[in-house]
PDB file of C-alpha atoms and ligand atoms in Angstrom:
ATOM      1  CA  UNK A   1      92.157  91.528  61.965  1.00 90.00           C
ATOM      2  CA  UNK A   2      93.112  87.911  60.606  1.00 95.00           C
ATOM      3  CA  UNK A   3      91.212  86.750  57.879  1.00 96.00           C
ATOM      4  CA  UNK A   4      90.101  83.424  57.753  1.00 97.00           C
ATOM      5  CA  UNK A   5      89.299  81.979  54.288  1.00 98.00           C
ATOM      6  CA  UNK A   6      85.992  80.609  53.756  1.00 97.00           C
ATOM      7  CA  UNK A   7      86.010  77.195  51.431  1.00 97.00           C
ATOM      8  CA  UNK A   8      86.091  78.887  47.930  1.00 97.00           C
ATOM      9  CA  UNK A   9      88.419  81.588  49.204  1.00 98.00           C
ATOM     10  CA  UNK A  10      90.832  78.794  49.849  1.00 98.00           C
ATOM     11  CA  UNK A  11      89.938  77.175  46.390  1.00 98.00           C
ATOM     12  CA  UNK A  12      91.223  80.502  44.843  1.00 98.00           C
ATOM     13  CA  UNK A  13      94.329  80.443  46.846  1.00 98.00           C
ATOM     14  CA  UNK A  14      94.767  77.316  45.644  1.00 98.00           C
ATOM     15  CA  UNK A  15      95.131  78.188  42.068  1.00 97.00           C
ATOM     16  CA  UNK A  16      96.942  81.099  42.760  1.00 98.00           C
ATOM     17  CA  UNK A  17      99.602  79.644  45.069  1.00 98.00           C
ATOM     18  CA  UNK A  18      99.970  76.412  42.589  1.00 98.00           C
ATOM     19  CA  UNK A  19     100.576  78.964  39.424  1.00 98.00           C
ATOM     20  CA  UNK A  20     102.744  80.849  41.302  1.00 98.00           C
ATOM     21  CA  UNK A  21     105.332  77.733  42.152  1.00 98.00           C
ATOM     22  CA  UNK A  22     104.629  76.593  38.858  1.00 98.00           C
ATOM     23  CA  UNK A  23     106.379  79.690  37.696  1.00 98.00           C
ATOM     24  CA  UNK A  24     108.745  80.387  40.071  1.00 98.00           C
ATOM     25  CA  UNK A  25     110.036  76.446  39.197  1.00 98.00           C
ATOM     26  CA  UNK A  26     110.215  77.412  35.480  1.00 98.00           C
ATOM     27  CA  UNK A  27     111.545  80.697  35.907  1.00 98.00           C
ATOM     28  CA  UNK A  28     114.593  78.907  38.459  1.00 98.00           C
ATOM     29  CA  UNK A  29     115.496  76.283  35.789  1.00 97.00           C
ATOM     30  CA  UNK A  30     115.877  79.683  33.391  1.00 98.00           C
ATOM     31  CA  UNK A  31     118.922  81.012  35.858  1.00 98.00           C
ATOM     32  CA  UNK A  32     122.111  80.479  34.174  1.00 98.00           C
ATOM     33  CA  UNK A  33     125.386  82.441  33.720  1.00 98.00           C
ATOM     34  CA  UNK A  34     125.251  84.837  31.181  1.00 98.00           C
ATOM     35  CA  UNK A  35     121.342  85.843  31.636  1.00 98.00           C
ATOM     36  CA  UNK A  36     120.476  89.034  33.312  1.00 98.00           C
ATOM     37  CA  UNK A  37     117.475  89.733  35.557  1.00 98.00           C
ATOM     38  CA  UNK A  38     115.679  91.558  33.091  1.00 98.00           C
ATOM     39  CA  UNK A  39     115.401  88.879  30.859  1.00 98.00           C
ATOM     40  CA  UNK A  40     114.369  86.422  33.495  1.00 98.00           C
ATOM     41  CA  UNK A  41     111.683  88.630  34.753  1.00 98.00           C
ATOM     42  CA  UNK A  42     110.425  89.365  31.347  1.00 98.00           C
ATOM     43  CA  UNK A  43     110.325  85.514  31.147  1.00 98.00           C
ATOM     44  CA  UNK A  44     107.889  85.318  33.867  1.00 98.00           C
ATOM     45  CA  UNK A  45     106.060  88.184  32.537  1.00 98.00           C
ATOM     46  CA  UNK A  46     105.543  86.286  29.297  1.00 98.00           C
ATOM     47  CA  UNK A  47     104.834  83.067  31.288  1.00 98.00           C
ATOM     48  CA  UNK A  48     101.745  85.205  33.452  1.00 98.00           C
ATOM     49  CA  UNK A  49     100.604  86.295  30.282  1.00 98.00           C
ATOM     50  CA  UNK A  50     100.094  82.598  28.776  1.00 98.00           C
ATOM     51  CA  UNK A  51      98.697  81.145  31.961  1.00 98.00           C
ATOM     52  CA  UNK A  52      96.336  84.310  31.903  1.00 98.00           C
ATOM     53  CA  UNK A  53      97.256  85.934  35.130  1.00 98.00           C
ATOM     54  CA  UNK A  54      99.522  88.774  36.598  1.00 98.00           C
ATOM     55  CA  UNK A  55     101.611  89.767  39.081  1.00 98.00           C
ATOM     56  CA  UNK A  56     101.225  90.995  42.233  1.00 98.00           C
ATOM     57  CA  UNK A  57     104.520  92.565  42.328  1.00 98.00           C
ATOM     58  CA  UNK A  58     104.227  95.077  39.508  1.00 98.00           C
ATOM     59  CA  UNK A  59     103.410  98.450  40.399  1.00 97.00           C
ATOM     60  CA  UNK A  60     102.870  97.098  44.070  1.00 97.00           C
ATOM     61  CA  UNK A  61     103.732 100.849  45.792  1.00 96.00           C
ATOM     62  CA  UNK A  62     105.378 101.458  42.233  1.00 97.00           C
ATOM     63  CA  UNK A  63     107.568  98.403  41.884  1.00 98.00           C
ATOM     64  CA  UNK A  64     108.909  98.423  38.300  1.00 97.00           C
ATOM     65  CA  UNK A  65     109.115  94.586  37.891  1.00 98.00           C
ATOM     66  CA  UNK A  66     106.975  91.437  37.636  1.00 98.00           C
ATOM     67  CA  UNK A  67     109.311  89.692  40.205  1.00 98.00           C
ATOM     68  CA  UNK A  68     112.019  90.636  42.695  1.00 98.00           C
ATOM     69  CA  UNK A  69     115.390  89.449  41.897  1.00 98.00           C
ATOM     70  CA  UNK A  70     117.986  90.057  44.725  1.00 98.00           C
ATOM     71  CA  UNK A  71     121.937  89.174  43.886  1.00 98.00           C
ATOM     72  CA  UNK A  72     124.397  87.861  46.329  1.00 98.00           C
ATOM     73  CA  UNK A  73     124.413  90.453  48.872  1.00 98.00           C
ATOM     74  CA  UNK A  74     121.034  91.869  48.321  1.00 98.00           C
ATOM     75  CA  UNK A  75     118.050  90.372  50.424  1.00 98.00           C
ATOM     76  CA  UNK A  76     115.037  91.044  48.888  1.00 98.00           C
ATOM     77  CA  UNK A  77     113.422  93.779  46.393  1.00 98.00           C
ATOM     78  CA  UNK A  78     116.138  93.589  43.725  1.00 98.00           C
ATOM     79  CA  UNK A  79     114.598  95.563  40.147  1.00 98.00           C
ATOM     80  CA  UNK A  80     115.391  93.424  37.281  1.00 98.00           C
ATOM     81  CA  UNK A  81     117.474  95.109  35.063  1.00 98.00           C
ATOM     82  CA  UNK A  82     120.568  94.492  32.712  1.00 98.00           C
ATOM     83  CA  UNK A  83     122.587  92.771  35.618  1.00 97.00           C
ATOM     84  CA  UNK A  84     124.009  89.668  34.096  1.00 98.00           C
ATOM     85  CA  UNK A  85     124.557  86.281  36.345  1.00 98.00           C
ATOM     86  CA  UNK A  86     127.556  84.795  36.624  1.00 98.00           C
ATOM     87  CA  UNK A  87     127.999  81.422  38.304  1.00 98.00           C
ATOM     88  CA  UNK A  88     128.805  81.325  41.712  1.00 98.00           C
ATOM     89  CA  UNK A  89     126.019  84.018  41.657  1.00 98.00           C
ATOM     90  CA  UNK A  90     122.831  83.542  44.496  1.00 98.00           C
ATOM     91  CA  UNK A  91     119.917  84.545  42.990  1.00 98.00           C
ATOM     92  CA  UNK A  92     117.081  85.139  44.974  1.00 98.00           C
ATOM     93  CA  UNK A  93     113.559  85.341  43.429  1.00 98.00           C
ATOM     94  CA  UNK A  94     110.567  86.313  44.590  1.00 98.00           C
ATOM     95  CA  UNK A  95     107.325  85.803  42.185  1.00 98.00           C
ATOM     96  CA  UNK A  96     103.541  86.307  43.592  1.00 98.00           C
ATOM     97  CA  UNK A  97     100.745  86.215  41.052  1.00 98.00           C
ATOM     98  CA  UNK A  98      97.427  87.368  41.054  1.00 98.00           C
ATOM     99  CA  UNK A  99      94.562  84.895  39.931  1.00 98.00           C
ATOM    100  CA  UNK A 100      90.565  84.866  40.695  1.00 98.00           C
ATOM    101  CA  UNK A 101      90.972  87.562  43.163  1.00 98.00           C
ATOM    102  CA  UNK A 102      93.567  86.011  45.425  1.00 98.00           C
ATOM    103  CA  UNK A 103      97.389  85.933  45.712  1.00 98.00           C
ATOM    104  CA  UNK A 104     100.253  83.233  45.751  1.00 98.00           C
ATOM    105  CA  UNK A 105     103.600  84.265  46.912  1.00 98.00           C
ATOM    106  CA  UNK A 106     106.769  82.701  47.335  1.00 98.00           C
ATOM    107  CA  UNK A 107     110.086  82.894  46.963  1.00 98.00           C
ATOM    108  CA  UNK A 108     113.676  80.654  46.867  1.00 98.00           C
ATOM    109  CA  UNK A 109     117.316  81.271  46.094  1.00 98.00           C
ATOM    110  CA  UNK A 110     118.955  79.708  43.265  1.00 98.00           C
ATOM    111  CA  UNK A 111     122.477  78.489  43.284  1.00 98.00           C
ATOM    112  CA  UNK A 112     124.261  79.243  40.244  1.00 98.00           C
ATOM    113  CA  UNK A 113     126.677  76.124  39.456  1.00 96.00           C
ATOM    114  CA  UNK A 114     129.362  75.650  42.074  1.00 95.00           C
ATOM    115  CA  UNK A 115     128.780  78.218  44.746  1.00 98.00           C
ATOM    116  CA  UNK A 116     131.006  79.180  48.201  1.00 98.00           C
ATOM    117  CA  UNK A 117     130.561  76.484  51.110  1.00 98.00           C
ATOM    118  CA  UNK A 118     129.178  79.252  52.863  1.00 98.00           C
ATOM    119  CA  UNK A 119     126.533  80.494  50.125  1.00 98.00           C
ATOM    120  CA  UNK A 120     125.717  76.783  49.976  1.00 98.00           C
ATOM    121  CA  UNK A 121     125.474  76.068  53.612  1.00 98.00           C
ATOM    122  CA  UNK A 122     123.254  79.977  54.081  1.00 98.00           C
ATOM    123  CA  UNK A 123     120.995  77.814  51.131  1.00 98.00           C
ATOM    124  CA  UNK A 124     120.668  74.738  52.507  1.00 98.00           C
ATOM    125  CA  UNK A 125     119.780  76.619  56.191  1.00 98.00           C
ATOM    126  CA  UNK A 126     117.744  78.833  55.061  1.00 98.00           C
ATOM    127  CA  UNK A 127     115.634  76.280  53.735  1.00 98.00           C
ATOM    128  CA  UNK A 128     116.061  74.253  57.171  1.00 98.00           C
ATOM    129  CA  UNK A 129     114.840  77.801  58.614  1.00 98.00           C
ATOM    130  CA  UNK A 130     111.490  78.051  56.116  1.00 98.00           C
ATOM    131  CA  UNK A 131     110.485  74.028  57.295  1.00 98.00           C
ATOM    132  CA  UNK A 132     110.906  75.139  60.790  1.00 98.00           C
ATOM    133  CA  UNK A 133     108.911  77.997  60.275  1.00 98.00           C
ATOM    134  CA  UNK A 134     106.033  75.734  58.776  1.00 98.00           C
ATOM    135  CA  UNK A 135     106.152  72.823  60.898  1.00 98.00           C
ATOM    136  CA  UNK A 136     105.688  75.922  63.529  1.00 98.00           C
ATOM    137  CA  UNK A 137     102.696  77.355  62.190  1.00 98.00           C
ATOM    138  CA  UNK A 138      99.922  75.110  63.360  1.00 98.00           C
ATOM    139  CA  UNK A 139      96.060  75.421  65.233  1.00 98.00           C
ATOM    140  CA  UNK A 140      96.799  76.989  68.670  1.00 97.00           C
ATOM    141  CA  UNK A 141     100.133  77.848  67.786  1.00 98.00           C
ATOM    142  CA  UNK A 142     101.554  81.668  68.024  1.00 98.00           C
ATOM    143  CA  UNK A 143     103.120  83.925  65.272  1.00 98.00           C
ATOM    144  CA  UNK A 144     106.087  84.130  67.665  1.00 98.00           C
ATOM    145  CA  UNK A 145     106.300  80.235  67.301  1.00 98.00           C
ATOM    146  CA  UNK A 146     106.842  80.580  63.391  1.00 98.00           C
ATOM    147  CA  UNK A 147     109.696  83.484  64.532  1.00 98.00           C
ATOM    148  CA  UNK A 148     111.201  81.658  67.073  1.00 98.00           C
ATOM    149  CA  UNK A 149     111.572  78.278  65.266  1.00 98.00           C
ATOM    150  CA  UNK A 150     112.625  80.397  62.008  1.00 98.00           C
ATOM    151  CA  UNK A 151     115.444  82.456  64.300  1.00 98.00           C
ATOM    152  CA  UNK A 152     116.850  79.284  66.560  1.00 98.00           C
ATOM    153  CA  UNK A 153     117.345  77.158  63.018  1.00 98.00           C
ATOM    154  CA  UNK A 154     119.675  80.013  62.026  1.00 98.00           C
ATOM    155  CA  UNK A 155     121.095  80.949  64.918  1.00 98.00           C
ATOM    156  CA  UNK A 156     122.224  77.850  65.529  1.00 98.00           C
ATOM    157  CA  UNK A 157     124.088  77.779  62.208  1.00 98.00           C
ATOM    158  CA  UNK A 158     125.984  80.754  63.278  1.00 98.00           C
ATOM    159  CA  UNK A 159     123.884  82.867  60.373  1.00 98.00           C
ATOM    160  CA  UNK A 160     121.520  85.966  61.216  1.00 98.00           C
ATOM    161  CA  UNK A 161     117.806  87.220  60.413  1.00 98.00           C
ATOM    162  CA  UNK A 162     116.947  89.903  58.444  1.00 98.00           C
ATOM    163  CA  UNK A 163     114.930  91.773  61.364  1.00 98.00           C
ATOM    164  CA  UNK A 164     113.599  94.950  58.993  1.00 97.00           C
ATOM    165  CA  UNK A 165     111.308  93.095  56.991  1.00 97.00           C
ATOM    166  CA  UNK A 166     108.940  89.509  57.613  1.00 97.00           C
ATOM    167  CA  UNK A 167     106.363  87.578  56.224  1.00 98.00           C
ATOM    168  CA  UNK A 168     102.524  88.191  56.462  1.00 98.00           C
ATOM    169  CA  UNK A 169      99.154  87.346  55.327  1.00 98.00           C
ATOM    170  CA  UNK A 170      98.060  86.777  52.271  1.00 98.00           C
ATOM    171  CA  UNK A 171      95.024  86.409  50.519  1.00 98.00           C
ATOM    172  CA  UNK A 172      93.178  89.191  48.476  1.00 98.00           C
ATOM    173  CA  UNK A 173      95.775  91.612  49.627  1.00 97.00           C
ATOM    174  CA  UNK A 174      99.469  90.971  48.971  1.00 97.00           C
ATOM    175  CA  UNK A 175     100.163  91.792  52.765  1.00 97.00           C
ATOM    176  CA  UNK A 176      97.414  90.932  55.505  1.00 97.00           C
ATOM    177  CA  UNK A 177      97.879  90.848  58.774  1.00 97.00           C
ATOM    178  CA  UNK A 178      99.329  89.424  60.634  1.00 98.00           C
ATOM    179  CA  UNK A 179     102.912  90.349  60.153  1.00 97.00           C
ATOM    180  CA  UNK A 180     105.461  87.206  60.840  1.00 98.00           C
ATOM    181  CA  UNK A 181     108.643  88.424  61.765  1.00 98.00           C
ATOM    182  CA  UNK A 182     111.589  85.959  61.209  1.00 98.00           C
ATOM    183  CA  UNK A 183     112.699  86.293  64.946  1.00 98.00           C
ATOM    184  CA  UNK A 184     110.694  85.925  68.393  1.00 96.00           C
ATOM    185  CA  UNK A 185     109.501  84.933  71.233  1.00 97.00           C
ATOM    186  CA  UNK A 186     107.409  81.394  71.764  1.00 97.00           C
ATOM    187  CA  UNK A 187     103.912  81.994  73.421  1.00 97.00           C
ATOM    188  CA  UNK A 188     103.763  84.940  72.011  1.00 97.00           C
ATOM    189  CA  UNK A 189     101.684  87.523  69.477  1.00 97.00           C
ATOM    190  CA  UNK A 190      98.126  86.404  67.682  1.00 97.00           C
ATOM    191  CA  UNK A 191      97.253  82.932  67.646  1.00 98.00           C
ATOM    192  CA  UNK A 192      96.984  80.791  64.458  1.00 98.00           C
ATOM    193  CA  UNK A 193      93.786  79.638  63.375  1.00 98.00           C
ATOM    194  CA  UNK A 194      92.384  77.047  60.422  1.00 98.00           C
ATOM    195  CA  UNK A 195      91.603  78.760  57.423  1.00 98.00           C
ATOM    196  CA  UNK A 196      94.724  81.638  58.144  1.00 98.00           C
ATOM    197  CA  UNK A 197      96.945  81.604  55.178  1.00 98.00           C
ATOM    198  CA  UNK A 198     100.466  82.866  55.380  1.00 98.00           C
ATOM    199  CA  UNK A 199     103.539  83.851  53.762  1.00 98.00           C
ATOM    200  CA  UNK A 200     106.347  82.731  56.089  1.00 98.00           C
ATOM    201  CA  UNK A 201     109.757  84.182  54.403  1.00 98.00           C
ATOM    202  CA  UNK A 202     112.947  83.891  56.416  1.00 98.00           C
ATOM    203  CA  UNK A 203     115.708  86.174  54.919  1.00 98.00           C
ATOM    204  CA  UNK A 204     118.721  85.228  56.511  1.00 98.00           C
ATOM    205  CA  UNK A 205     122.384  86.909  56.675  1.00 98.00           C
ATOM    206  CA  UNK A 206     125.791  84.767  56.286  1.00 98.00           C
ATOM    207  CA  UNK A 207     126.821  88.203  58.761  1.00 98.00           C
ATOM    208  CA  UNK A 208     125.585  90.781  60.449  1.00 98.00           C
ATOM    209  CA  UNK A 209     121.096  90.863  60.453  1.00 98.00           C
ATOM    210  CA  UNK A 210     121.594  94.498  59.769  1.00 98.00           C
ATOM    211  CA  UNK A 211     120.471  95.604  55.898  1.00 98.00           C
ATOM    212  CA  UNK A 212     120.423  99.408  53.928  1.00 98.00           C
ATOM    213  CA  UNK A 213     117.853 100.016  51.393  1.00 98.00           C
ATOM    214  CA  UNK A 214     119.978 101.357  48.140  1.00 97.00           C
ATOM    215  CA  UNK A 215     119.364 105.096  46.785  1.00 97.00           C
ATOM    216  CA  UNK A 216     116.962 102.650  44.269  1.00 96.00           C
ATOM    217  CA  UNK A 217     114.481 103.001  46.911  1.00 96.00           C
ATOM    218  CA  UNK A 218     113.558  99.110  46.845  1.00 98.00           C
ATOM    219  CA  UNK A 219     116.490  96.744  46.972  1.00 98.00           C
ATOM    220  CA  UNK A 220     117.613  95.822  50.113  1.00 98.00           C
ATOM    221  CA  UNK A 221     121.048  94.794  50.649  1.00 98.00           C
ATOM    222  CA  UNK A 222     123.131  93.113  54.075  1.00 98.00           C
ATOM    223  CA  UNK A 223     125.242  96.484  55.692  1.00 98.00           C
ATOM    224  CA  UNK A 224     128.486  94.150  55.409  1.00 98.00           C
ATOM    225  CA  UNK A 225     128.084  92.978  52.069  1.00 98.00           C
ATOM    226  CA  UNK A 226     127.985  89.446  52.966  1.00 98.00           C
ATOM    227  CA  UNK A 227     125.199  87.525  51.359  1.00 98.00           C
ATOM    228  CA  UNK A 228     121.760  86.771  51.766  1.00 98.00           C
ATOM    229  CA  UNK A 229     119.320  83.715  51.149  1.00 98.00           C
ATOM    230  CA  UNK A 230     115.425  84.038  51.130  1.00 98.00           C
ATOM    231  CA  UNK A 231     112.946  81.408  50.880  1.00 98.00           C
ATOM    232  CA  UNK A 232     109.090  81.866  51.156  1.00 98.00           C
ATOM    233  CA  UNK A 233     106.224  78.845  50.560  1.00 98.00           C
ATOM    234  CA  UNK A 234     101.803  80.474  51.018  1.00 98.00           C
ATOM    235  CA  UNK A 235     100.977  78.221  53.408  1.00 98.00           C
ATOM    236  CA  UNK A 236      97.399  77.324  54.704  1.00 98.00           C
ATOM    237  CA  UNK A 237      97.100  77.124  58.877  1.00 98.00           C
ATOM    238  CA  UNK A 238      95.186  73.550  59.013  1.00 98.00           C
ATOM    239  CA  UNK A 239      92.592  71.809  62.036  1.00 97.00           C
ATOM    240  CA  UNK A 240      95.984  70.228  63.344  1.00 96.00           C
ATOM    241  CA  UNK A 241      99.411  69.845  62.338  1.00 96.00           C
ATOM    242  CA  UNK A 242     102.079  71.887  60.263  1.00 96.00           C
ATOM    243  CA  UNK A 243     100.775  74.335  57.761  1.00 98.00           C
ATOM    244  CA  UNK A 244     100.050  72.875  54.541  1.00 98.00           C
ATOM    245  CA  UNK A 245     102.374  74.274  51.955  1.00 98.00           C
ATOM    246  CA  UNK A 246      99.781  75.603  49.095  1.00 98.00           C
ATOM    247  CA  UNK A 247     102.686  77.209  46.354  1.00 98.00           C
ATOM    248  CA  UNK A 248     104.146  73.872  45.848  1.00 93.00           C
ATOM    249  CA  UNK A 249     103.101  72.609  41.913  1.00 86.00           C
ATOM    250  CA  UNK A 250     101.565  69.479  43.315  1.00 66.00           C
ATOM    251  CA  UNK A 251      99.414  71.041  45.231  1.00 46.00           C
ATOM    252  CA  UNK A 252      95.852  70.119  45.542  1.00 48.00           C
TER     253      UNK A 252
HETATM  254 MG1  LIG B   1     106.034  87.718  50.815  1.00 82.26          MG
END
């Protein structure tokens, strides 16, 4: 079942989703060569425990860190650790946080200085692929709509779409139903209501859609080593329209 969030449901997803772009934007400006993951997710650790909130990542199924931060070819799920950025580095991070009972999740990949054309081009889709995805997700709409508008933006950039994992629901739980796969077919699977929020994430490949989950357990990385972007926004399904983006810092 689909939840639908009453009025002061939503007002908690509100503060949760605007918290957790607030420090997802802080924790991006903190990605620079010579930093390693572990330090940037003990930043946002530090930065939870000032705004008085946590993450929903840590110890999620036994997840060691407060954020997931996937290198280069890895897509999502990356532990933070003593791996040190370099420029030309992608850095994807994902960051959900926890506050007054509900949860705010999104993600975006972070260009270190001058990247590849390619790396920047994968970027500057896969963000073309998440607005899609949005604009997608409205009243009367399908979940397949969100997949198929996420997939075609890609595909048409010659890129791929990670096809083992997708976005979701979100809202007391870190993953609701429904699930919102990245790829699919328009017309089809559970229609979108008002009051649905979701976590639309397109991973996508500059190869091959097909990933391997290292002997780690958690990070996922492309089969052909090519790399990976991922960017997620919490959005809330609205009366009509696209989806209104709720982890954006100006949010209301
Ligand atoms: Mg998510």
């Amino acid at each position: 079942m689909i939840p639908i969030k009453t009025r002061a449901e939503l007002a908690s997803m509100r503060v949760a989703c605007r918290l957790s772009a607030q420090v997802l934007a802080e924790m991006a400006a903190q990605v620079v060569p010579g930093i390693t993951t572990g330090e940037l997710d003990e930043f946002a650790a530090r930065r939870m425990r000032e705004l008085g909130v946590k993450s929903a990542f840590f110890g999620y199924g036994g997840f060691p860190g407060h954020t997931c931060i996937s290198l280069n070819d890895e897509v999502v799920h990356g532990i933070p650790g003593r791996r040190v950025i370099n420029a030309g580095d992608l850095v994807s991070v994902d960051l959900g946080i926890v506050a007054e009972g509900f949860i705010g999740d999104n993600a975006i990949t972070v260009r270190v200085g001058a990247v590849d054309e390619e790396s920047d081009r994968l970027c500057r889709v896969g963000e073309a692929a998440l607005a899609a995805g949005i604009a997608a997700a409205q009243a009367g709409n399908r979940v397949g709509d969100i997949g198929h508008a996420v997939q075609a933006v890609t595909e048409a950039a010659g890129f791929s779409v990670v096809r083992d994992f997708c976005g979701h629901g979100v809202g007391r739980k870190l993953h609701e139903d429904p699930q919102i796969p990245n790829y699919g077919e328009p017309g089809r699977g559970p229609r979108l209501q008002p009051g649905m929020t979701l976590a639309i994430e397109p991973m996508i490949n500059s190869g091959t859609w097909q990933v391997e989950v290292l002997p780690n357990r958690w990070t996922v990385r492309t089969r052909d080593r090519r790399r990976s972007a991922h960017y997620e926004h919490t959005v809330l399904v609205v009366e009509q329209g696209p989806a209104e983006i709720l982890t954006c810092v100006a949010a209301k």
